[in-house]
Coordinates of C-alpha atoms in Angstrom, one line a residue:
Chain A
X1 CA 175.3 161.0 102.2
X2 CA 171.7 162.3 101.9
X3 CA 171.1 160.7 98.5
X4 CA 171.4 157.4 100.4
X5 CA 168.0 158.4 101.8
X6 CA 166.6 157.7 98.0
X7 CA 168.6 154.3 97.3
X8 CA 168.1 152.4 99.7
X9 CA 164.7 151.3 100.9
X10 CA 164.5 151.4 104.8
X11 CA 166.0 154.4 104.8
X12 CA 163.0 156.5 103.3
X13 CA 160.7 155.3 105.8
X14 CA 163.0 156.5 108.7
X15 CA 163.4 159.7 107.1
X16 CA 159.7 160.3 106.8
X17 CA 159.1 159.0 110.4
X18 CA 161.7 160.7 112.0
X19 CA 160.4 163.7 110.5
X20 CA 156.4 163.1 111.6
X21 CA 157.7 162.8 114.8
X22 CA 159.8 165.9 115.3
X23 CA 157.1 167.8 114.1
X24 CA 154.5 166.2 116.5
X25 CA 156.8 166.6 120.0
X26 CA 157.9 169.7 118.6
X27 CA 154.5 170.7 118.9
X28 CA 154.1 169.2 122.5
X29 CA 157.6 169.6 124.0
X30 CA 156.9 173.3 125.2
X31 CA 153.4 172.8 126.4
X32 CA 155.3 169.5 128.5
X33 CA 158.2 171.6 129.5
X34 CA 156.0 174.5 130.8
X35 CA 153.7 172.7 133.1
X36 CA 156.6 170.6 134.7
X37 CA 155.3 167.9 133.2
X38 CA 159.3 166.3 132.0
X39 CA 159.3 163.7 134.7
X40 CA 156.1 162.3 134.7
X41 CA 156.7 162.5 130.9
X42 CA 159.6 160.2 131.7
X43 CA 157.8 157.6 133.6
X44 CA 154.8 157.6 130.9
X45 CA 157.5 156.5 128.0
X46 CA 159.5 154.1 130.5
X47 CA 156.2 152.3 131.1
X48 CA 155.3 151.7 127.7
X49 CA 157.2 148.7 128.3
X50 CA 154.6 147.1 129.9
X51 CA 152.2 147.7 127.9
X52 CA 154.1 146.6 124.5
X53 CA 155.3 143.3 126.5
X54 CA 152.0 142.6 126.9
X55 CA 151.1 143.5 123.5
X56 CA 153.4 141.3 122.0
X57 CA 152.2 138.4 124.4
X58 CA 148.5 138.6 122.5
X59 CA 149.7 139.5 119.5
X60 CA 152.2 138.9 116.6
X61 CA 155.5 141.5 115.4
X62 CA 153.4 141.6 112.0
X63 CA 150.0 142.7 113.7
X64 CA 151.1 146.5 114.0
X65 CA 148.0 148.0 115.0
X66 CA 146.9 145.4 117.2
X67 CA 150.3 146.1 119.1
X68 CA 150.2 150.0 119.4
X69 CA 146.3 150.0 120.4
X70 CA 147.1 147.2 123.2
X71 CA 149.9 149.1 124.1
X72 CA 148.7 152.6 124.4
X73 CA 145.3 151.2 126.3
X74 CA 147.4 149.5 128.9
X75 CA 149.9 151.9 129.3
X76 CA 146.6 155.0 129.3
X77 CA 144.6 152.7 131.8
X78 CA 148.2 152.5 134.3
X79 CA 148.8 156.0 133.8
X80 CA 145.4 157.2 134.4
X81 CA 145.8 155.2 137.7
X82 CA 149.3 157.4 138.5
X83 CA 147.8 160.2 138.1
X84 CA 144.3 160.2 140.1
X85 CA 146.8 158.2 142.8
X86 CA 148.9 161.3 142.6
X87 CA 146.1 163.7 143.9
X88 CA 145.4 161.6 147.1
X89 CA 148.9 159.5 147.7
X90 CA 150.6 160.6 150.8
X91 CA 154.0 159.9 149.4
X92 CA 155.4 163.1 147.4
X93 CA 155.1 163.2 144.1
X94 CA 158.0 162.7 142.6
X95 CA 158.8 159.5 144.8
X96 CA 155.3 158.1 143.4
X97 CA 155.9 158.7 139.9
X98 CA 159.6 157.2 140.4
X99 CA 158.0 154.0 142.0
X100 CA 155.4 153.6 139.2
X101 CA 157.7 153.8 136.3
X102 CA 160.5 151.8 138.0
X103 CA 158.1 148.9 138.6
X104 CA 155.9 148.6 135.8
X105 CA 159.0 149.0 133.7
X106 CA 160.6 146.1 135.8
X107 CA 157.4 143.4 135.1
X108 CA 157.9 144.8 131.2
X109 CA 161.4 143.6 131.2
X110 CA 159.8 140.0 133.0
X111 CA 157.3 139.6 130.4
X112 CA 159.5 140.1 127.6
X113 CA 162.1 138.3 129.2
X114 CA 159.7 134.9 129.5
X115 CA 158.2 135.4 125.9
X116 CA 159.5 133.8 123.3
X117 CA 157.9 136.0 120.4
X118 CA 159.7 138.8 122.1
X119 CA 163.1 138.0 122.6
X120 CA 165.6 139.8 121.6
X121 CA 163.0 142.4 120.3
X122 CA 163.8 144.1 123.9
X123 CA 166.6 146.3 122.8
X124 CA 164.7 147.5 119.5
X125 CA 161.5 149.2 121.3
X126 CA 164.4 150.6 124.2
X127 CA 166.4 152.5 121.9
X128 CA 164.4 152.5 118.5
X129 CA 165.7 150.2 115.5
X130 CA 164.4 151.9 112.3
X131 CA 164.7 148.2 110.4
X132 CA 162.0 147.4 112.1
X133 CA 159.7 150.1 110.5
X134 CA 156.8 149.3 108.2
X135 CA 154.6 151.0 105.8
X136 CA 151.5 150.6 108.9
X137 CA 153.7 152.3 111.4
X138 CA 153.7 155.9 109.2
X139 CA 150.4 155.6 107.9
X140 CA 149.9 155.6 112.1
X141 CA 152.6 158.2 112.8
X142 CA 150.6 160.3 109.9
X143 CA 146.7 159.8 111.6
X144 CA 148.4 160.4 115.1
X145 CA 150.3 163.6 114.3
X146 CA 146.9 165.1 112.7
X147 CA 145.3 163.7 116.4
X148 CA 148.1 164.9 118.2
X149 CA 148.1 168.8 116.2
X150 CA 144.2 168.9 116.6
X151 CA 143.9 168.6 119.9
X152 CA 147.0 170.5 121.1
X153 CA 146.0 173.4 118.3
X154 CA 142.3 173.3 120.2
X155 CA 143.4 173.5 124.2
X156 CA 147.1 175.2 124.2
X157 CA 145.6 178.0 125.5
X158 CA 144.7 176.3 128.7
X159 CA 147.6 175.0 128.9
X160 CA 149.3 177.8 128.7
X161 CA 147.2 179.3 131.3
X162 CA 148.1 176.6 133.6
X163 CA 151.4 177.1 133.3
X164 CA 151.5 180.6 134.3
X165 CA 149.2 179.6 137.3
X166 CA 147.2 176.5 137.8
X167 CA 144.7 178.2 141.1
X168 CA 144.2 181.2 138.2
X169 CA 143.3 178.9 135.4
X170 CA 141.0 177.4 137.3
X171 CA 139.2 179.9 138.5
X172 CA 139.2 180.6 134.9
X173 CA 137.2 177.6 134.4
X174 CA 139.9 175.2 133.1
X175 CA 139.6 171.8 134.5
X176 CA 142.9 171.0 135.8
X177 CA 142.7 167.8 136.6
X178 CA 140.5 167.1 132.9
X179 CA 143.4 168.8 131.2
X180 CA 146.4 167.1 132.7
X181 CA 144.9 163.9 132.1
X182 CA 144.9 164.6 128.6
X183 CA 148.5 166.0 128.1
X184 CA 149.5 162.6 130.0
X185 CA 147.6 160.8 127.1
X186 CA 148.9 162.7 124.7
X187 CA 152.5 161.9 125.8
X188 CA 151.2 158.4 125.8
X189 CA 149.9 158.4 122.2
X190 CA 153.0 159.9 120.6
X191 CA 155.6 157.5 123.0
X192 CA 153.4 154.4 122.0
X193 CA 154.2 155.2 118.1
X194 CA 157.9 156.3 118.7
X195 CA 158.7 152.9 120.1
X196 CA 160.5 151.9 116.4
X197 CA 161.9 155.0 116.0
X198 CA 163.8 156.2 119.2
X199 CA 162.3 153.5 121.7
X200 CA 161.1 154.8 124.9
X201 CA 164.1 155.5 126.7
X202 CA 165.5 158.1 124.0
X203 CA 162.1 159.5 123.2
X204 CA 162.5 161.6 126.2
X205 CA 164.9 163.7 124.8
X206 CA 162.6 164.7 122.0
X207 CA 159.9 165.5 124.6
X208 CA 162.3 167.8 126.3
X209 CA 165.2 169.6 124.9
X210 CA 163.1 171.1 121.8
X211 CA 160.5 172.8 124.1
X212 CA 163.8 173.5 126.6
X213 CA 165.3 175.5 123.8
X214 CA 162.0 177.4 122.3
X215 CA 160.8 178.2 125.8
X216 CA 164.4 179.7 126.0
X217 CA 165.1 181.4 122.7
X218 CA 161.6 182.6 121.3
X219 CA 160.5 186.0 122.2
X220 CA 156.7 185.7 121.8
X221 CA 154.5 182.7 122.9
X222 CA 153.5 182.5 119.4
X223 CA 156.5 181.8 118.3
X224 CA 157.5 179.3 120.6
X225 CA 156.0 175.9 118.5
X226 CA 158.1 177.3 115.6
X227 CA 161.2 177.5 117.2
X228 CA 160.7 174.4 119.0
X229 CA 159.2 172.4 115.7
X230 CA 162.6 173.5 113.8
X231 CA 164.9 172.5 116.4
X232 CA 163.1 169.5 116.8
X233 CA 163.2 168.8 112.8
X234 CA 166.8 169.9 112.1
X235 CA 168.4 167.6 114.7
X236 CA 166.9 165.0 114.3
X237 CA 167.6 165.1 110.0
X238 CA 171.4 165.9 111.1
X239 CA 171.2 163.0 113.5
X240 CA 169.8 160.3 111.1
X241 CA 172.3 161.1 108.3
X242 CA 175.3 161.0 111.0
X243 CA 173.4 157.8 112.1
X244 CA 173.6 156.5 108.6
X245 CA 176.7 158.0 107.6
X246 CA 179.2 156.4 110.5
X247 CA 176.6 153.2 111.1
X248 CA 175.4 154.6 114.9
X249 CA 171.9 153.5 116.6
X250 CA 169.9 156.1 115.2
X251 CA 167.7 156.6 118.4
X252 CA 171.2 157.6 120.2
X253 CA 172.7 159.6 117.7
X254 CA 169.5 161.7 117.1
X255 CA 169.5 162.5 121.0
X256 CA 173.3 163.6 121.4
X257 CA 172.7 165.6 118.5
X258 CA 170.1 167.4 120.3
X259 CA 171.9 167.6 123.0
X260 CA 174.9 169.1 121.5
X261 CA 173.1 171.6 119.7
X262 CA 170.9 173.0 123.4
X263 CA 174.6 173.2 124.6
X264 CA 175.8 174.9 122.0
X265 CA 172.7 177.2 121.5
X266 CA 173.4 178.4 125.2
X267 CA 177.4 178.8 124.6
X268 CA 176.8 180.8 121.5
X269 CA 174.2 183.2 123.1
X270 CA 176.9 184.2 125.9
X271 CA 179.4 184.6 123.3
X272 CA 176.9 187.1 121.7
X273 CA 175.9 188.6 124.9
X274 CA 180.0 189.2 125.4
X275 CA 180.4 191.0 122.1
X276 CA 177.5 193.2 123.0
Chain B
X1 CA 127.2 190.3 146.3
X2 CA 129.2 188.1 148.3
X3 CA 127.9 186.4 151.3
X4 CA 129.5 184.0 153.8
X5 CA 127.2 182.6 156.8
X6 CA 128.8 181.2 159.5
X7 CA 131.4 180.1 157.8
X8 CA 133.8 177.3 160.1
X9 CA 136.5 175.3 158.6
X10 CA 139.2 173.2 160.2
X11 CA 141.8 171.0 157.6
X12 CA 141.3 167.7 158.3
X13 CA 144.3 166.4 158.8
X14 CA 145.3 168.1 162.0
X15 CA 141.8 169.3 163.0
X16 CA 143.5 172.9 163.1
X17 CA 140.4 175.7 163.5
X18 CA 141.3 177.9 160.4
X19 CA 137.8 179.8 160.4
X20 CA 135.4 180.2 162.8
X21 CA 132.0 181.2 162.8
X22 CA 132.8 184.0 160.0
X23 CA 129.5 186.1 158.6
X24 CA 130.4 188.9 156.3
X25 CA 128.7 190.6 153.4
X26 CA 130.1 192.2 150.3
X27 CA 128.2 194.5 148.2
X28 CA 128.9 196.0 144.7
X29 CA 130.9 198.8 144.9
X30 CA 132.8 197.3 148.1
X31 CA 136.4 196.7 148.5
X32 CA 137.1 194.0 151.7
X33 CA 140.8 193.9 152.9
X34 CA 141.8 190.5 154.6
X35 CA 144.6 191.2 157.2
X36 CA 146.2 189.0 159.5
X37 CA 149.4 187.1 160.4
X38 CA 150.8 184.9 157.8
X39 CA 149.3 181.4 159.0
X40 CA 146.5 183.0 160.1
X41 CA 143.7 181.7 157.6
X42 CA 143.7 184.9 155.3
X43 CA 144.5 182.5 151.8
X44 CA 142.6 179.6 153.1
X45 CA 139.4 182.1 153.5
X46 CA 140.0 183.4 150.1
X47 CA 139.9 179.7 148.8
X48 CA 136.9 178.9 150.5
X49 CA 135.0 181.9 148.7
X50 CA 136.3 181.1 145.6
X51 CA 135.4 177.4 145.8
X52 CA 138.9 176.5 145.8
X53 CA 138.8 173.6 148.7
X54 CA 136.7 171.2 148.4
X55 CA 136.7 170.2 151.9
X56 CA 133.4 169.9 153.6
X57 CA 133.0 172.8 155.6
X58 CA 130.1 174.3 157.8
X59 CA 128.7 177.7 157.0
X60 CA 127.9 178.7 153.3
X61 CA 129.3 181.0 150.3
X62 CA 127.2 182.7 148.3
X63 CA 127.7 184.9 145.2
X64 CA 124.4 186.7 144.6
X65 CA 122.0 183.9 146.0
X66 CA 124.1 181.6 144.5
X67 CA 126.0 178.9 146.5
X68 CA 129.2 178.3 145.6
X69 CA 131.5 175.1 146.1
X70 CA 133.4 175.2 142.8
X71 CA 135.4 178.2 140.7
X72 CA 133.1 176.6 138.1
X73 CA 129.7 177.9 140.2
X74 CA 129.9 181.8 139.3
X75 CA 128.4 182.9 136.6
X76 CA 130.8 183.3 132.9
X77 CA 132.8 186.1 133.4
X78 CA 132.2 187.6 136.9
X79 CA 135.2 186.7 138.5
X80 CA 139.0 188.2 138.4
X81 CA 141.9 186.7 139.8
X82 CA 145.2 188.4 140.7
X83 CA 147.4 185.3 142.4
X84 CA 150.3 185.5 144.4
X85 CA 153.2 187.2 142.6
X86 CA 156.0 184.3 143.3
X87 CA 153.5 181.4 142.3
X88 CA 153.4 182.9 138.4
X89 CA 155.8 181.0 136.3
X90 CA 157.8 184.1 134.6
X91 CA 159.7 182.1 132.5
X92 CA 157.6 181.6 129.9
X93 CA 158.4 184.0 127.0
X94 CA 155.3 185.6 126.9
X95 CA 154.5 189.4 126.1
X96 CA 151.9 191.6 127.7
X97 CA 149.7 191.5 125.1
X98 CA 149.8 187.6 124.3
X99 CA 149.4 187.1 128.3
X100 CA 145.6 189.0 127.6
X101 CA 145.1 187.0 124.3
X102 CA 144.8 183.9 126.6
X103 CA 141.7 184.9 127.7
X104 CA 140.4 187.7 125.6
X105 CA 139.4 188.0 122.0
X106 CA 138.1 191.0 121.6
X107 CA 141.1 193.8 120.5
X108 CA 139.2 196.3 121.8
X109 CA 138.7 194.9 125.5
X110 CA 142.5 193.7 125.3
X111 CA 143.8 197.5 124.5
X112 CA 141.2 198.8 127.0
X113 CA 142.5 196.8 129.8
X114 CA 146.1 197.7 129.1
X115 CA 145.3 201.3 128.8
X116 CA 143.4 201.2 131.9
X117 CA 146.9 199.5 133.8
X118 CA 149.0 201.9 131.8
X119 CA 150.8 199.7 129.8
X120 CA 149.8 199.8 126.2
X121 CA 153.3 200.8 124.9
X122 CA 155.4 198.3 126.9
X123 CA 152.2 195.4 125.0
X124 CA 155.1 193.8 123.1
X125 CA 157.7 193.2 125.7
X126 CA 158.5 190.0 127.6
X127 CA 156.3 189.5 131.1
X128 CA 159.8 188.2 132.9
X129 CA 161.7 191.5 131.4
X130 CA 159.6 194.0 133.2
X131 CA 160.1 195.3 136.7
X132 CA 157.7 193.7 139.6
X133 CA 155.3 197.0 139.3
X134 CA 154.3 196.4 135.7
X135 CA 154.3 192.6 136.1
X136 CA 151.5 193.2 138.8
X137 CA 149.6 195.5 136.7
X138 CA 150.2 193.2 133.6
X139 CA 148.8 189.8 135.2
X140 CA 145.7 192.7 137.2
X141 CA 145.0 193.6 133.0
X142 CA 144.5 190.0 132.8
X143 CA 141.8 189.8 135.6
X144 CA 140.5 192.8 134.5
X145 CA 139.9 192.1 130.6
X146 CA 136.7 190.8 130.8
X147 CA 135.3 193.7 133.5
X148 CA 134.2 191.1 136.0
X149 CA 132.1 192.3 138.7
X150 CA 134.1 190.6 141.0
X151 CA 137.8 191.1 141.5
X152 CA 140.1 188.9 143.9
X153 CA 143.6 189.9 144.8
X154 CA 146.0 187.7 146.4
X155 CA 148.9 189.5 148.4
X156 CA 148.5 192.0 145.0
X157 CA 151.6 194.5 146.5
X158 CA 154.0 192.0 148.0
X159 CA 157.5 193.0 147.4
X160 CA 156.5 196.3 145.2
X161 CA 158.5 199.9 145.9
X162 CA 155.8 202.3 147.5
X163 CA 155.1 204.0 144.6
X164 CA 154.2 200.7 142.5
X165 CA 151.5 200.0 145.6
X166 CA 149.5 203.1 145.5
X167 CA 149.6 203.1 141.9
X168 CA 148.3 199.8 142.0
X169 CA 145.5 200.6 144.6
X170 CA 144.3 203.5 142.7
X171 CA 143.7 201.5 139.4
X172 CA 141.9 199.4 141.7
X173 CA 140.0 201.7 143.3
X174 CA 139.2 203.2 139.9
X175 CA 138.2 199.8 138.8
X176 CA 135.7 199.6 141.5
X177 CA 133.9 202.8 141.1
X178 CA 133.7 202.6 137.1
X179 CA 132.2 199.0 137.3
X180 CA 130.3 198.8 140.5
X181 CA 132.6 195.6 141.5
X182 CA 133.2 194.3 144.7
X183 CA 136.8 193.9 145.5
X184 CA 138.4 191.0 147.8
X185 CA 142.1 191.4 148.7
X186 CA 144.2 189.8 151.3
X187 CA 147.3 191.9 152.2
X188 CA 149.9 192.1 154.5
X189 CA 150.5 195.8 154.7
X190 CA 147.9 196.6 157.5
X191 CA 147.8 200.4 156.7
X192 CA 147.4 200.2 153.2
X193 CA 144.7 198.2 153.8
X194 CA 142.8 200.1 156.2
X195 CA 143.3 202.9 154.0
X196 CA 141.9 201.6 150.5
X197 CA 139.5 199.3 151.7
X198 CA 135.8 199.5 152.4
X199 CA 136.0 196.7 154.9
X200 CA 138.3 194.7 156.9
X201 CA 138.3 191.6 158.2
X202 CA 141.4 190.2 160.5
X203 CA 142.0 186.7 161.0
X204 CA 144.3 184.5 163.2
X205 CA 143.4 181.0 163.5
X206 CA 139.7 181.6 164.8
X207 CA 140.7 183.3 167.1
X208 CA 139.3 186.4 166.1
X209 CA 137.4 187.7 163.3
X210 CA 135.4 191.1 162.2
X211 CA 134.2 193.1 159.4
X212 CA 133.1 196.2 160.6
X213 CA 136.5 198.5 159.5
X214 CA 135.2 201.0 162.6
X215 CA 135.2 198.9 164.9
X216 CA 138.3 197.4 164.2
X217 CA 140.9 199.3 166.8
X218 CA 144.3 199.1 167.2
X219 CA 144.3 197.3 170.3
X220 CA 142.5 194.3 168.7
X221 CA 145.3 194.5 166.0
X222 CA 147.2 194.5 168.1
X223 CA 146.5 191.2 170.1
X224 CA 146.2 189.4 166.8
X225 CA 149.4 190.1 165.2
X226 CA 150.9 189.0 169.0
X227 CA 152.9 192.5 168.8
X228 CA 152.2 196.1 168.6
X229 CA 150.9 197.3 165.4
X230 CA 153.5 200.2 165.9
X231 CA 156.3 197.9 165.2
X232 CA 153.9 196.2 162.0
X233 CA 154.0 199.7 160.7
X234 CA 158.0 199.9 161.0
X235 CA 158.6 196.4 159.6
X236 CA 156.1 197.8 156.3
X237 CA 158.3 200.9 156.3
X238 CA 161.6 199.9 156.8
X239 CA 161.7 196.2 156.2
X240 CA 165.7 196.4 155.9
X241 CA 166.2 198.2 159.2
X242 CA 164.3 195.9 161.2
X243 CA 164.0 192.8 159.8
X244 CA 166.7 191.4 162.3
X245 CA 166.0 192.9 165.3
X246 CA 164.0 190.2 167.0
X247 CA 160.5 190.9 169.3
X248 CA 158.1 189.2 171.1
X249 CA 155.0 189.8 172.9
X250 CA 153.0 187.8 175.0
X251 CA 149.0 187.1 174.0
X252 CA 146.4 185.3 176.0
X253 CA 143.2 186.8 175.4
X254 CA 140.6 185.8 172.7
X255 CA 138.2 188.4 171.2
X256 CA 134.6 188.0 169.3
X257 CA 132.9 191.4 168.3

């Protein structure tokens, strides 16, 4: 079952790719969870979709980088744009993010749907299709998870700080508005090179439920990134080999696996707490 | 150390007179209680000296000649901030000591600042797995951890037992005379306030203000809080006993001092 992972050839790279990832929103899914950021997160991956449809309208499946750096700038410009509407919108915020997502998602869908380069690539970048992997997309999951660590390793304190209270960390001198901004990049960069790998409807679980069960089951804020890394890197191994064991969408499989496990993390803590 | 001239302010979307005309000075060494009914201006004051809103406003804040319209104007380090207990997310799992690490270094200051709160041997358990009394004191060891000169408390004894508000007051009042550091909190208990505090201001909508503790008299209480500060007292005391039993007072008059 695991030895498959050596024999056949796409299978390395999704192993190795899977694995940059987990590490990299291991490392931001507490930080996201924290500061309420899991919705907005949500709308940031959904409207990649833009982004990569126009992406693939200028440029060719083969041209990888030229892809992701379209994507991400379009997506970063759009998101940018949601979140400096959110501070002076009079609709609440949660109705605004909804209405972004939902409509720059829907002209995605158009522009793939009228682009013959892109069709039937729609699915793939949805829900992730490891086949699709190449030798450019981990050399840009490697550069991005060194970005991704440097930058989250340099602020998390501020971030942590604005999740306890945002009025206190700024009268700390923390730039709120400078610092959300950057999460919501962040969460742009890492959806924008997940789009082979989960796709940028089940990348939302990995945002989520690893930083969900750290922020539940570590005991010190130090510890929370391991727990949450190692959650993050266990299910998603477990996930792949099921995926390649019983021929399931990886994306999906490596998402109920983490759900399963959150569930059963919380059942088998009551159980323990019962004994006691 | 803390000036306000003339300071007016009215949100703009309703035009609703929050603060009116309000000139007060705080010097080191000072402690200034903020009183007043809920709705009444007391938090929208205390963002207005700390920069907070960004609204235009008339009048001017100053922290030692210095104007300030940001948090980012006071000097490194000068400023402390206690907020509201129920806006602090608890659920992070985050010990006493890592909650002091955020913004502190220096060993030294951190078990200084957690000596001074009295909470050295409870550094290593969770923030959300202490009692409301030592989660105040832990997030006021986190204001206090870099000794500003200036310490802000917002509603700092809301929902503590009596015993966890006085011990809270007197580490503040400690604070204050060790450092030399002007203290600002707003408060609802009335006769805590008057108690611990240098000065007093009480606020309701412009409607009133003042800052001279003296001068401020029951009766003037009184007509603020639209009821008799008697009945204040007994809703402090015995929140249970009371809290249903409905009253109502009738208030026409305006007051400037």
């Amino acid at each position: 079952m695991i030895t498959d992972f050596f024999q056949y050839d796409f299978l390395l790279p999704a192993l190795i790719g899977i694995t940059l990832l987990s590490i990299m929103t291991g490392f931001i899914s507490p930080l996201l969870c924290a500061n309420h950021f899991a919705f907005i997160g949500s709308a940031i991956s959904h409207s990649t979709i833009l982004g990569l449809a126009i992406g693939l309208w200028l440029f060719n499946m083969e041209q990888t980088v030229a892809i992701y750096a379209t994507t991400f700038l379009i997506t970063s410009v759009a998101v940018m744009l949601l979140a400096f509407a959110n501070q002076r919108a009079k609709l609440p915020s949660d109705s605004l993010i909804g209405v972004f997502y939902t409509s720059t998602m829907a002209l995605g869908l158009i522009l793939f749907s009228i682009n013959p380069r892109a069709q039937g690539q729609m699915n793939s970048f949805l829900f992730g299709n490891i086949l699709l992997l190449t030798k450019a997309d981990l050399w840009i999951l490697v550069l991005t998870t060194l970005v991704v660590f440097a930058i989250v390793y340099s602020f998390h304190k501020k971030w942590w700080l604005m999740s306890l209270n945002p009025e206190a960390a700024e009268i700390q001198g923390i730039n709120i508005l400078y610092m959300q901004y950057l999460f919501f990049l962040i969460i742009t960069l890492v959806t924008v090179v997940s789009l082979k790998l989960t796709g940028t409807i089940l990348i939302n679980t990995l945002l989520i439920l690893p930083g969900s069960f750290a922020l539940r089951f570590s005991r010190r804020l130090h510890t929370v990134f391991i727990y949450s890394i190692l959650f993050s890197l266990i299910t998603s191994f477990i996930g792949l080999v099921l995926a390649n064991h019983y021929e399931l969408p990886p994306g999906s499989s490596l998402a109920t696996v983490q759900f399963f496990c959150f569930l059963l993390s919380f059942l088998l803590e009551k159980v323990a707490r019962l004994k006691v | 150390m803390i000036k306000l001239e003339n300071l007016t302010f009215s949100y703009p979307i309703d035009n609703t007179l929050v603060l009116k005309n309000i000139s007060l000075q705080l010097n080191a060494r000072e402690s200034l209680g903020i009183i007043g009914p809920n709705g009444g201006g007391k938090s929208t004051l205390l963002k207005v000296i700390l920069g907070l809103i960004s609204t235009p406003h008339q009048g001017k804040v100053f922290f030692e000649n210095i104007e300030i319209k940001s948090p980012s104007d006071f000097p490194k380090n000068v400023l402390g901030y206690l907020p509201q207990h129920q806006l602090v997310n608890f659920v992070l799992p985050i010990q006493v000591y890592e909650l002091l690490e955020l913004i502190e270094n220096d060993k030294t200051k951190i078990k200084a600042a957690l000596d001074r709160v009295d909470l050295w041997n409870l550094r290593h358990k969770l923030l959300r797995e202490l009692s409301g009394g030592q989660r105040q004191r832990a997030l006021l060891a986190q204001a206090l951890v870099k000794t500003p000169r200036l310490l802000i408390l917002d509603e700092p004894t809301q929902g503590l037992d009596s015993h966890a508000q006085d011990l809270l007051h007197k580490i503040i009042a400690n604070y204050k005379n060790e450092f030399d550091a002007g203290i600002i909190i707003v408060d609802h208990n009335i006769k805590q306030t008057l108690q611990f505090c240098d000065k007093v201001i009480c606020l309701n909508l412009g409607l009133h203000w003042h800052n001279e503790k003296n001068l401020l008299t029951q009766d003037i209480i009184n007509s603020l809080y639209h009821c008799e500060l008697e009945h204040q007292m007994i809703h402090e005391s015995k929140p249970d006993s009371v809290h249903s039993h409905h009253h109502s007072c009738d208030h026409e008059g305006e007051h400037d001092h």
